[in-house]
mmCIF file of C-alpha atoms in Angstrom:
data_model
loop_
_atom_site.group_PDB
_atom_site.id
_atom_site.type_symbol
_atom_site.label_atom_id
_atom_site.label_comp_id
_atom_site.label_asym_id
_atom_site.label_seq_id
_atom_site.Cartn_x
_atom_site.Cartn_y
_atom_site.Cartn_z
ATOM 1 C CA MET A 1 -178.340 -39.578 -197.123
ATOM 2 C CA LYS A 2 -181.382 -42.393 -197.684
ATOM 3 C CA LYS A 3 -179.991 -44.185 -200.725
ATOM 4 C CA THR A 4 -176.559 -44.332 -199.254
ATOM 5 C CA VAL A 5 -177.500 -46.083 -196.191
ATOM 6 C CA ILE A 6 -179.915 -48.407 -198.311
ATOM 7 C CA LEU A 7 -176.964 -49.408 -200.591
ATOM 8 C CA VAL A 8 -174.379 -50.102 -197.449
ATOM 9 C CA ILE A 9 -177.435 -52.186 -196.163
ATOM 10 C CA LEU A 10 -177.587 -54.032 -199.208
ATOM 11 C CA PHE A 11 -173.586 -54.712 -199.966
ATOM 12 C CA ALA A 12 -174.007 -55.800 -195.972
ATOM 13 C CA LEU A 13 -176.650 -58.453 -197.287
ATOM 14 C CA LEU A 14 -174.723 -59.284 -200.570
ATOM 15 C CA LEU A 15 -171.591 -59.866 -198.730
ATOM 16 C CA LEU A 16 -173.037 -61.959 -196.245
ATOM 17 C CA THR A 17 -174.788 -64.270 -198.855
ATOM 18 C CA ALA A 18 -171.231 -64.285 -200.146
ATOM 19 C CA CYS A 19 -169.766 -65.636 -196.865
ATOM 20 C CA GLY A 20 -172.482 -67.966 -196.611
ATOM 21 C CA LYS A 21 -171.884 -69.792 -199.810
ATOM 22 C CA SER A 22 -168.190 -70.278 -199.701
ATOM 23 C CA SER A 23 -168.239 -72.015 -195.954
ATOM 24 C CA SER A 24 -168.132 -75.793 -196.067
ATOM 25 C CA ASN A 25 -170.678 -78.274 -196.090
ATOM 26 C CA GLU A 26 -171.421 -80.491 -193.404
ATOM 27 C CA THR A 27 -168.802 -83.203 -195.125
ATOM 28 C CA GLY A 28 -166.436 -80.557 -195.867
ATOM 29 C CA SER A 29 -166.457 -80.265 -199.499
ATOM 30 C CA THR A 30 -165.895 -76.871 -200.260
ATOM 31 C CA ALA A 31 -169.137 -75.348 -201.555
ATOM 32 C CA GLY A 32 -167.939 -72.053 -203.235
ATOM 33 C CA GLU A 33 -165.866 -70.700 -206.096
ATOM 34 C CA GLY A 34 -162.782 -70.506 -204.023
ATOM 35 C CA LYS A 35 -159.352 -71.084 -205.163
ATOM 36 C CA LEU A 36 -158.392 -74.976 -205.181
ATOM 37 C CA GLU A 37 -155.687 -76.285 -203.352
ATOM 38 C CA LYS A 38 -153.044 -77.917 -205.225
ATOM 39 C CA ILE A 39 -151.777 -81.607 -204.119
ATOM 40 C CA GLN A 40 -150.094 -84.206 -205.696
ATOM 41 C CA LEU A 41 -151.448 -87.920 -205.257
ATOM 42 C CA LEU A 42 -148.266 -90.527 -206.148
ATOM 43 C CA LEU A 43 -149.742 -93.933 -207.383
ATOM 44 C CA ALA A 44 -147.673 -97.063 -207.409
ATOM 45 C CA ALA A 45 -149.906 -97.651 -210.496
ATOM 46 C CA GLU A 46 -151.381 -95.681 -213.185
ATOM 47 C CA GLY A 47 -154.524 -96.628 -215.930
ATOM 48 C CA ASN A 48 -157.807 -99.179 -215.286
ATOM 49 C CA ALA A 49 -155.876 -100.373 -211.905
ATOM 50 C CA VAL A 50 -156.606 -96.921 -210.228
ATOM 51 C CA TYR A 51 -159.455 -96.100 -212.328
ATOM 52 C CA TYR A 52 -161.149 -94.345 -208.990
ATOM 53 C CA THR A 53 -158.327 -91.521 -209.279
ATOM 54 C CA TYR A 54 -159.219 -90.718 -212.945
ATOM 55 C CA VAL A 55 -162.907 -90.807 -211.967
ATOM 56 C CA ALA A 56 -162.189 -88.487 -209.082
ATOM 57 C CA ARG A 57 -160.481 -86.206 -211.255
ATOM 58 C CA ASP A 58 -162.695 -86.085 -214.640
ATOM 59 C CA LYS A 59 -166.215 -86.451 -212.807
ATOM 60 C CA GLY A 60 -164.997 -83.494 -210.749
ATOM 61 C CA TYR A 61 -165.379 -84.961 -207.225
ATOM 62 C CA PHE A 62 -161.829 -83.935 -206.350
ATOM 63 C CA GLU A 63 -162.622 -80.458 -206.895
ATOM 64 C CA GLU A 64 -165.937 -80.195 -205.302
ATOM 65 C CA GLU A 65 -163.651 -81.102 -202.318
ATOM 66 C CA GLY A 66 -161.736 -77.817 -202.914
ATOM 67 C CA LEU A 67 -158.595 -80.076 -204.142
ATOM 68 C CA ASP A 68 -156.609 -79.730 -207.472
ATOM 69 C CA VAL A 69 -154.818 -83.128 -207.592
ATOM 70 C CA GLU A 70 -152.349 -83.825 -209.410
ATOM 71 C CA LEU A 71 -151.758 -87.444 -210.479
ATOM 72 C CA VAL A 72 -147.999 -88.568 -210.247
ATOM 73 C CA PHE A 73 -147.183 -91.771 -211.604
ATOM 74 C CA GLY A 74 -144.567 -93.497 -209.465
ATOM 75 C CA LYS A 75 -142.231 -96.781 -209.937
ATOM 76 C CA GLY A 76 -143.506 -99.202 -207.966
ATOM 77 C CA GLY A 77 -144.798 -99.619 -204.691
ATOM 78 C CA THR A 78 -141.778 -99.628 -202.983
ATOM 79 C CA TYR A 79 -140.634 -96.489 -204.814
ATOM 80 C CA VAL A 80 -144.389 -94.490 -203.495
ATOM 81 C CA VAL A 81 -143.774 -95.969 -199.905
ATOM 82 C CA GLN A 82 -139.800 -94.563 -200.024
ATOM 83 C CA GLN A 83 -141.198 -90.965 -201.000
ATOM 84 C CA ILE A 84 -143.755 -90.586 -198.660
ATOM 85 C CA GLY A 85 -141.739 -91.670 -196.046
ATOM 86 C CA ALA A 86 -139.330 -89.267 -197.171
ATOM 87 C CA GLU A 87 -141.946 -86.333 -197.129
ATOM 88 C CA THR A 88 -141.283 -85.676 -200.612
ATOM 89 C CA VAL A 89 -144.731 -86.497 -201.425
ATOM 90 C CA ASP A 90 -147.612 -86.278 -198.469
ATOM 91 C CA ILE A 91 -149.923 -88.824 -200.017
ATOM 92 C CA GLY A 92 -150.417 -91.743 -202.114
ATOM 93 C CA VAL A 93 -151.873 -95.083 -203.267
ATOM 94 C CA THR A 94 -149.498 -98.277 -202.938
ATOM 95 C CA ALA A 95 -149.552 -102.049 -202.391
ATOM 96 C CA VAL A 96 -149.731 -102.612 -198.814
ATOM 97 C CA SER A 97 -147.249 -105.342 -198.909
ATOM 98 C CA THR A 98 -144.349 -102.326 -199.371
ATOM 99 C CA LEU A 99 -145.479 -100.782 -196.438
ATOM 100 C CA LEU A 100 -143.853 -103.177 -194.164
ATOM 101 C CA PRO A 101 -140.526 -102.665 -194.615
ATOM 102 C CA ALA A 102 -140.810 -99.175 -193.758
ATOM 103 C CA TRP A 103 -142.817 -99.944 -190.537
ATOM 104 C CA GLU A 104 -140.412 -102.308 -189.695
ATOM 105 C CA LYS A 105 -138.113 -99.395 -189.267
ATOM 106 C CA GLY A 106 -140.645 -97.427 -187.430
ATOM 107 C CA ILE A 107 -141.447 -95.059 -190.362
ATOM 108 C CA ASP A 108 -144.309 -93.157 -189.828
ATOM 109 C CA ILE A 109 -146.321 -93.911 -192.949
ATOM 110 C CA GLN A 110 -150.156 -94.512 -192.060
ATOM 111 C CA ALA A 111 -153.081 -96.426 -194.349
ATOM 112 C CA VAL A 112 -155.714 -94.561 -194.087
ATOM 113 C CA TYR A 113 -158.184 -96.086 -196.660
ATOM 114 C CA GLN A 114 -158.460 -99.853 -197.857
ATOM 115 C CA ILE A 115 -159.407 -99.741 -201.447
ATOM 116 C CA ASN A 116 -158.679 -103.244 -202.774
ATOM 117 C CA VAL A 117 -160.814 -105.874 -200.275
ATOM 118 C CA SER A 118 -158.722 -108.620 -201.198
ATOM 119 C CA ASN A 119 -155.392 -109.535 -202.618
ATOM 120 C CA LEU A 120 -154.880 -108.411 -206.247
ATOM 121 C CA PHE A 121 -151.609 -110.040 -206.638
ATOM 122 C CA GLU A 122 -151.094 -113.759 -208.023
ATOM 123 C CA PHE A 123 -147.969 -116.392 -208.222
ATOM 124 C CA MET A 124 -148.580 -118.624 -210.715
ATOM 125 C CA VAL A 125 -146.972 -121.146 -213.358
ATOM 126 C CA PRO A 126 -148.154 -122.709 -216.635
ATOM 127 C CA LYS A 127 -150.640 -124.903 -216.620
ATOM 128 C CA ASP A 128 -148.455 -128.005 -218.154
ATOM 129 C CA SER A 129 -145.553 -126.624 -215.697
ATOM 130 C CA THR A 130 -144.360 -129.569 -213.854
ATOM 131 C CA ILE A 131 -143.770 -127.248 -210.720
ATOM 132 C CA SER A 132 -147.171 -127.470 -208.102
ATOM 133 C CA ASP A 133 -145.656 -126.633 -204.814
ATOM 134 C CA ILE A 134 -143.143 -123.576 -203.800
ATOM 135 C CA SER A 135 -140.684 -125.798 -202.595
ATOM 136 C CA GLN A 136 -139.610 -127.161 -206.077
ATOM 137 C CA LEU A 137 -138.668 -123.246 -207.141
ATOM 138 C CA LYS A 138 -135.232 -124.134 -205.547
ATOM 139 C CA GLY A 139 -132.552 -123.132 -208.361
ATOM 140 C CA LYS A 140 -135.508 -121.708 -210.872
ATOM 141 C CA VAL A 141 -136.502 -118.149 -211.862
ATOM 142 C CA VAL A 142 -139.518 -116.133 -211.054
ATOM 143 C CA GLY A 143 -140.343 -112.964 -212.848
ATOM 144 C CA VAL A 144 -141.800 -109.803 -211.287
ATOM 145 C CA THR A 145 -143.011 -106.586 -213.267
ATOM 146 C CA ASP A 146 -140.231 -104.660 -211.504
ATOM 147 C CA LEU A 147 -137.909 -105.414 -208.742
ATOM 148 C CA GLY A 148 -139.526 -102.526 -206.815
ATOM 149 C CA GLY A 149 -142.995 -103.896 -207.637
ATOM 150 C CA GLY A 150 -145.921 -104.548 -205.333
ATOM 151 C CA GLU A 151 -145.737 -108.101 -205.766
ATOM 152 C CA VAL A 152 -141.942 -108.737 -204.247
ATOM 153 C CA PRO A 153 -142.575 -108.396 -200.596
ATOM 154 C CA MET A 154 -145.005 -111.375 -201.002
ATOM 155 C CA VAL A 155 -142.924 -113.508 -203.315
ATOM 156 C CA ARG A 156 -140.589 -113.334 -200.738
ATOM 157 C CA SER A 157 -143.012 -114.316 -198.513
ATOM 158 C CA ILE A 158 -144.586 -116.977 -200.052
ATOM 159 C CA LEU A 159 -141.514 -118.819 -200.833
ATOM 160 C CA SER A 160 -139.986 -118.444 -197.608
ATOM 161 C CA THR A 161 -143.257 -120.473 -196.577
ATOM 162 C CA GLY A 162 -141.266 -123.244 -199.025
ATOM 163 C CA GLY A 163 -138.518 -122.882 -197.303
ATOM 164 C CA LEU A 164 -136.743 -120.398 -199.718
ATOM 165 C CA ASP A 165 -134.620 -117.918 -199.248
ATOM 166 C CA ALA A 166 -135.295 -115.101 -202.067
ATOM 167 C CA THR A 167 -131.794 -114.144 -202.025
ATOM 168 C CA LYS A 168 -130.239 -117.463 -202.657
ATOM 169 C CA ASP A 169 -132.328 -119.770 -203.615
ATOM 170 C CA VAL A 170 -134.283 -118.534 -206.554
ATOM 171 C CA THR A 171 -133.582 -115.485 -208.733
ATOM 172 C CA LEU A 172 -135.532 -113.061 -209.405
ATOM 173 C CA ARG A 173 -136.000 -111.587 -212.859
ATOM 174 C CA ALA A 174 -137.768 -107.958 -213.712
ATOM 175 C CA ILE A 175 -139.401 -108.612 -217.059
ATOM 176 C CA GLY A 176 -142.393 -106.212 -216.887
ATOM 177 C CA SER A 177 -146.102 -106.308 -217.921
ATOM 178 C CA ASP A 178 -147.070 -106.659 -220.959
ATOM 179 C CA ALA A 179 -148.468 -109.704 -221.672
ATOM 180 C CA SER A 180 -146.103 -110.343 -225.031
ATOM 181 C CA SER A 181 -143.008 -110.621 -222.932
ATOM 182 C CA ILE A 182 -144.328 -112.769 -219.843
ATOM 183 C CA LEU A 183 -145.400 -114.884 -222.845
ATOM 184 C CA THR A 184 -141.856 -114.475 -224.359
ATOM 185 C CA ALA A 185 -140.235 -114.913 -220.947
ATOM 186 C CA PHE A 186 -141.947 -118.336 -220.404
ATOM 187 C CA GLU A 187 -142.063 -119.844 -224.015
ATOM 188 C CA LYS A 188 -138.401 -118.794 -223.913
ATOM 189 C CA GLY A 189 -137.460 -120.463 -220.521
ATOM 190 C CA ASP A 190 -136.348 -117.148 -219.077
ATOM 191 C CA VAL A 191 -138.583 -117.782 -215.961
ATOM 192 C CA ASP A 192 -140.253 -120.257 -214.759
ATOM 193 C CA ALA A 193 -143.010 -118.694 -212.621
ATOM 194 C CA PHE A 194 -144.394 -115.326 -212.599
ATOM 195 C CA SER A 195 -146.394 -112.718 -210.294
ATOM 196 C CA GLY A 196 -147.797 -109.678 -210.542
ATOM 197 C CA GLY A 197 -150.750 -107.762 -209.831
ATOM 198 C CA ALA A 198 -154.256 -108.386 -211.717
ATOM 199 C CA HIS A 199 -153.785 -105.811 -213.930
ATOM 200 C CA ASP A 200 -150.785 -107.668 -215.398
ATOM 201 C CA LEU A 201 -152.688 -110.918 -216.006
ATOM 202 C CA VAL A 202 -155.322 -109.684 -217.063
ATOM 203 C CA SER A 203 -154.446 -109.412 -221.251
ATOM 204 C CA LEU A 204 -152.294 -112.797 -220.376
ATOM 205 C CA TYR A 205 -155.411 -114.404 -219.462
ATOM 206 C CA ALA A 206 -157.519 -113.070 -222.361
ATOM 207 C CA ASN A 207 -154.842 -113.971 -225.200
ATOM 208 C CA GLY A 208 -155.468 -118.026 -223.970
ATOM 209 C CA PHE A 209 -152.509 -118.285 -221.184
ATOM 210 C CA GLU A 210 -153.609 -120.866 -218.601
ATOM 211 C CA SER A 211 -152.065 -121.171 -215.376
ATOM 212 C CA LYS A 212 -151.525 -122.918 -212.156
ATOM 213 C CA SER A 213 -151.561 -120.788 -208.800
ATOM 214 C CA LEU A 214 -148.928 -121.293 -206.456
ATOM 215 C CA ILE A 215 -150.632 -119.026 -204.145
ATOM 216 C CA PRO A 216 -151.083 -120.587 -200.682
ATOM 217 C CA GLU A 217 -154.833 -120.007 -199.532
ATOM 218 C CA GLU A 218 -154.087 -118.088 -196.558
ATOM 219 C CA TYR A 219 -152.546 -115.120 -199.038
ATOM 220 C CA LYS A 220 -155.846 -114.988 -200.977
ATOM 221 C CA LYS A 221 -157.997 -112.627 -198.162
ATOM 222 C CA LEU A 222 -154.624 -110.447 -197.627
ATOM 223 C CA PRO A 223 -155.481 -106.573 -197.908
ATOM 224 C CA SER A 224 -153.309 -105.298 -201.060
ATOM 225 C CA THR A 225 -154.199 -101.477 -201.626
ATOM 226 C CA ALA A 226 -154.376 -98.417 -199.673
ATOM 227 C CA ILE A 227 -154.483 -94.751 -199.818
ATOM 228 C CA ILE A 228 -151.242 -94.071 -197.509
ATOM 229 C CA ALA A 229 -149.694 -91.000 -195.936
ATOM 230 C CA ASN A 230 -147.006 -89.153 -194.053
ATOM 231 C CA GLY A 231 -147.848 -89.695 -190.672
ATOM 232 C CA LYS A 232 -147.007 -85.766 -189.967
ATOM 233 C CA PHE A 233 -148.858 -85.136 -192.957
ATOM 234 C CA VAL A 234 -152.484 -86.628 -191.275
ATOM 235 C CA LYS A 235 -151.431 -84.403 -187.773
ATOM 236 C CA GLU A 236 -151.427 -81.461 -189.691
ATOM 237 C CA ARG A 237 -153.296 -81.625 -192.431
ATOM 238 C CA PRO A 238 -156.305 -83.987 -192.026
ATOM 239 C CA GLU A 239 -158.643 -82.001 -193.819
ATOM 240 C CA ILE A 240 -156.425 -82.619 -197.311
ATOM 241 C CA VAL A 241 -156.742 -86.958 -195.714
ATOM 242 C CA GLU A 242 -160.346 -87.067 -195.375
ATOM 243 C CA LYS A 243 -160.848 -84.931 -198.533
ATOM 244 C CA VAL A 244 -158.956 -86.942 -200.767
ATOM 245 C CA SER A 245 -160.443 -90.453 -199.536
ATOM 246 C CA ARG A 246 -163.835 -88.767 -199.806
ATOM 247 C CA ALA A 247 -163.040 -88.300 -203.899
ATOM 248 C CA ILE A 248 -161.993 -91.567 -203.870
ATOM 249 C CA ALA A 249 -165.225 -92.808 -202.228
ATOM 250 C CA LYS A 250 -167.218 -91.397 -204.355
ATOM 251 C CA ALA A 251 -165.839 -92.034 -207.412
ATOM 252 C CA THR A 252 -165.457 -95.851 -206.913
ATOM 253 C CA ASP A 253 -169.607 -95.622 -205.881
ATOM 254 C CA PHE A 254 -169.989 -93.808 -209.041
ATOM 255 C CA SER A 255 -167.676 -96.995 -210.420
ATOM 256 C CA ILE A 256 -169.969 -99.639 -209.327
ATOM 257 C CA ASN A 257 -172.950 -97.872 -210.138
ATOM 258 C CA ASP A 258 -172.362 -97.539 -213.867
ATOM 259 C CA PRO A 259 -169.270 -99.635 -215.212
ATOM 260 C CA ASP A 260 -170.074 -98.152 -218.582
ATOM 261 C CA ALA A 261 -169.523 -94.376 -217.845
ATOM 262 C CA THR A 262 -166.133 -95.441 -216.321
ATOM 263 C CA PHE A 263 -165.425 -97.280 -219.092
ATOM 264 C CA GLU A 264 -165.800 -94.332 -221.191
ATOM 265 C CA ILE A 265 -163.748 -92.431 -218.902
ATOM 266 C CA MET A 266 -161.191 -94.776 -218.771
ATOM 267 C CA LYS A 267 -160.868 -94.955 -222.616
ATOM 268 C CA LYS A 268 -159.913 -91.365 -222.960
ATOM 269 C CA ALA A 269 -157.622 -91.477 -219.715
ATOM 270 C CA ALA A 270 -155.698 -94.376 -220.643
ATOM 271 C CA PRO A 271 -156.049 -94.874 -224.363
ATOM 272 C CA GLU A 272 -153.199 -97.525 -224.506
ATOM 273 C CA GLN A 273 -154.949 -100.161 -222.070
ATOM 274 C CA ASN A 274 -158.149 -99.847 -223.446
ATOM 275 C CA LYS A 275 -156.766 -99.636 -227.533
ATOM 276 C CA ASP A 276 -158.362 -103.830 -227.236
ATOM 277 C CA GLU A 277 -161.812 -102.583 -225.469
ATOM 278 C CA GLU A 278 -162.883 -106.497 -224.913
ATOM 279 C CA ILE A 279 -159.323 -106.611 -222.888
ATOM 280 C CA GLY A 280 -159.615 -103.026 -221.096
ATOM 281 C CA ARG A 281 -162.975 -103.711 -219.824
ATOM 282 C CA LEU A 282 -162.394 -106.896 -218.169
ATOM 283 C CA PHE A 283 -159.549 -104.905 -216.875
ATOM 284 C CA LEU A 284 -161.318 -102.294 -215.686
ATOM 285 C CA ASP A 285 -164.067 -104.640 -214.130
ATOM 286 C CA THR A 286 -161.665 -106.293 -212.486
ATOM 287 C CA PHE A 287 -160.438 -103.580 -210.447
ATOM 288 C CA ILE A 288 -163.889 -102.753 -210.009
ATOM 289 C CA GLU A 289 -164.591 -105.933 -208.277
ATOM 290 C CA LEU A 290 -161.533 -105.771 -206.022
ATOM 291 C CA SER A 291 -163.043 -102.185 -204.151
ATOM 292 C CA THR A 292 -166.552 -103.281 -204.443
ATOM 293 C CA PRO A 293 -167.139 -103.566 -200.223
ATOM 294 C CA ILE A 294 -167.420 -106.958 -198.909
ATOM 295 C CA GLU A 295 -169.824 -105.641 -195.956
ATOM 296 C CA PRO A 296 -171.565 -102.663 -198.202
ATOM 297 C CA GLU A 297 -173.089 -101.412 -194.659
ATOM 298 C CA LYS A 298 -169.436 -100.934 -193.538
ATOM 299 C CA GLY A 299 -168.980 -97.902 -196.228
ATOM 300 C CA TYR A 300 -166.138 -97.640 -198.580
ATOM 301 C CA GLY A 301 -162.192 -97.794 -197.419
ATOM 302 C CA TYR A 302 -163.143 -100.215 -194.481
ATOM 303 C CA ILE A 303 -159.951 -100.914 -192.785
ATOM 304 C CA TYR A 304 -160.218 -104.984 -192.075
ATOM 305 C CA GLN A 305 -157.424 -104.858 -189.192
ATOM 306 C CA ASP A 306 -157.737 -108.804 -188.492
ATOM 307 C CA SER A 307 -156.684 -109.342 -191.974
ATOM 308 C CA TRP A 308 -154.117 -106.452 -191.512
ATOM 309 C CA LYS A 309 -152.308 -108.485 -188.774
ATOM 310 C CA GLN A 310 -152.310 -111.603 -190.809
ATOM 311 C CA LEU A 311 -150.630 -110.160 -193.055
ATOM 312 C CA VAL A 312 -147.819 -109.172 -190.703
ATOM 313 C CA GLN A 313 -148.172 -112.455 -189.255
ATOM 314 C CA GLN A 314 -147.350 -113.938 -192.988
ATOM 315 C CA PHE A 315 -144.321 -111.987 -193.771
ATOM 316 C CA SER A 316 -143.142 -112.225 -190.438
ATOM 317 C CA GLU A 317 -142.685 -116.573 -190.956
ATOM 318 C CA GLY A 318 -140.129 -118.281 -192.324
ATOM 319 C CA ASP A 319 -136.651 -118.720 -192.354
ATOM 320 C CA ASN A 320 -135.915 -115.642 -194.354
ATOM 321 C CA PRO A 321 -138.813 -113.581 -193.681
ATOM 322 C CA VAL A 322 -139.770 -110.045 -194.704
ATOM 323 C CA ILE A 323 -139.947 -108.370 -191.374
ATOM 324 C CA THR A 324 -137.914 -109.797 -188.819
ATOM 325 C CA LYS A 325 -138.938 -107.227 -185.553
ATOM 326 C CA LYS A 326 -142.490 -106.810 -184.238
ATOM 327 C CA ILE A 327 -144.684 -103.951 -185.941
ATOM 328 C CA ASN A 328 -148.035 -103.004 -183.695
ATOM 329 C CA ILE A 329 -149.977 -101.965 -186.602
ATOM 330 C CA ASN A 330 -152.244 -100.342 -184.233
ATOM 331 C CA ASP A 331 -149.612 -97.565 -184.246
ATOM 332 C CA TYR A 332 -150.436 -97.136 -188.515
ATOM 333 C CA LEU A 333 -153.926 -98.114 -188.974
ATOM 334 C CA ASN A 334 -155.980 -94.690 -188.876
ATOM 335 C CA THR A 335 -159.843 -95.326 -189.060
ATOM 336 C CA SER A 336 -160.448 -91.974 -188.401
ATOM 337 C CA PHE A 337 -161.442 -90.335 -191.653
ATOM 338 C CA LEU A 338 -163.801 -93.402 -192.755
ATOM 339 C CA GLU A 339 -166.749 -92.266 -191.278
ATOM 340 C CA LYS A 340 -166.772 -88.271 -193.187
ATOM 341 C CA ALA A 341 -165.021 -89.792 -196.135
ATOM 342 C CA ASN A 342 -168.382 -91.971 -196.766
ATOM 343 C CA LYS A 343 -170.509 -88.990 -195.925
ATOM 344 C CA PHE A 344 -171.530 -88.007 -199.644
ATOM 345 C CA LYS A 345 -174.662 -89.129 -200.411
#
């Protein structure tokens, strides 16, 4: 009888110990070996531009948060916003300029974490071009990576500052992001200007291409990339948003402190982008720099609300603005996850 009682007590103690190990720690991470929750993270780009998602996956940061994350590569920022707005996918990463048309329609998509601290898009012409002002693009062809790309709303907005209507005064032509395609388009005269992200231009510049920027100064400090989530999902599953944000913050911190190890991860994760290691490393370093906090004390993902308000203002100006209705930016910027997202050290 005594043996039976002792066995029962030992079993109870083991059960309590097991329960203690499977509980969440103070950052919200799952410390036990419980079943991972599967989610999809929809991305507007792939490879080095979103290095932090690969690092979060391959270093086990998503897993530490109790998540089994499938990285799903979309068809540009507009596509990501459409899918999240339609609740086909709950959370993703996109260029913030693609959010504005959705917000104008009142679609509840929340920006919960600002990844890039400055504008990653460029709008340029070859250095020897006679074009030096936006207004001179009337009747010209502007190349973009994709007609649904994150740079397109910005292009439309910048054109409007020069009194141009993107649907009437210029032709927008999708030419992809490959350096050889962009060079060929310029050489053949198929395009007069080009707009794309930093990742689209790294290999171009590495091949000796010299450009002249047409982007107005006020556009250079605008936010450009963020983690976004469907508003309904944010209300129903806030813990998932918090966990994804923290994993991204961990991955960004790791990469800033050990870019060499990050590059090794990316060479395996995106071999085509890193076949030329010199260009690949330049590409990666560009995006690590873009996501390095301006004010480290504010942590990763800090949302500079004034720059977002400026973004809305810039995209509301001109004869044919990207957005025509008033947007209350406070309805869509959600900073409630940032403090916990940075509790990982």
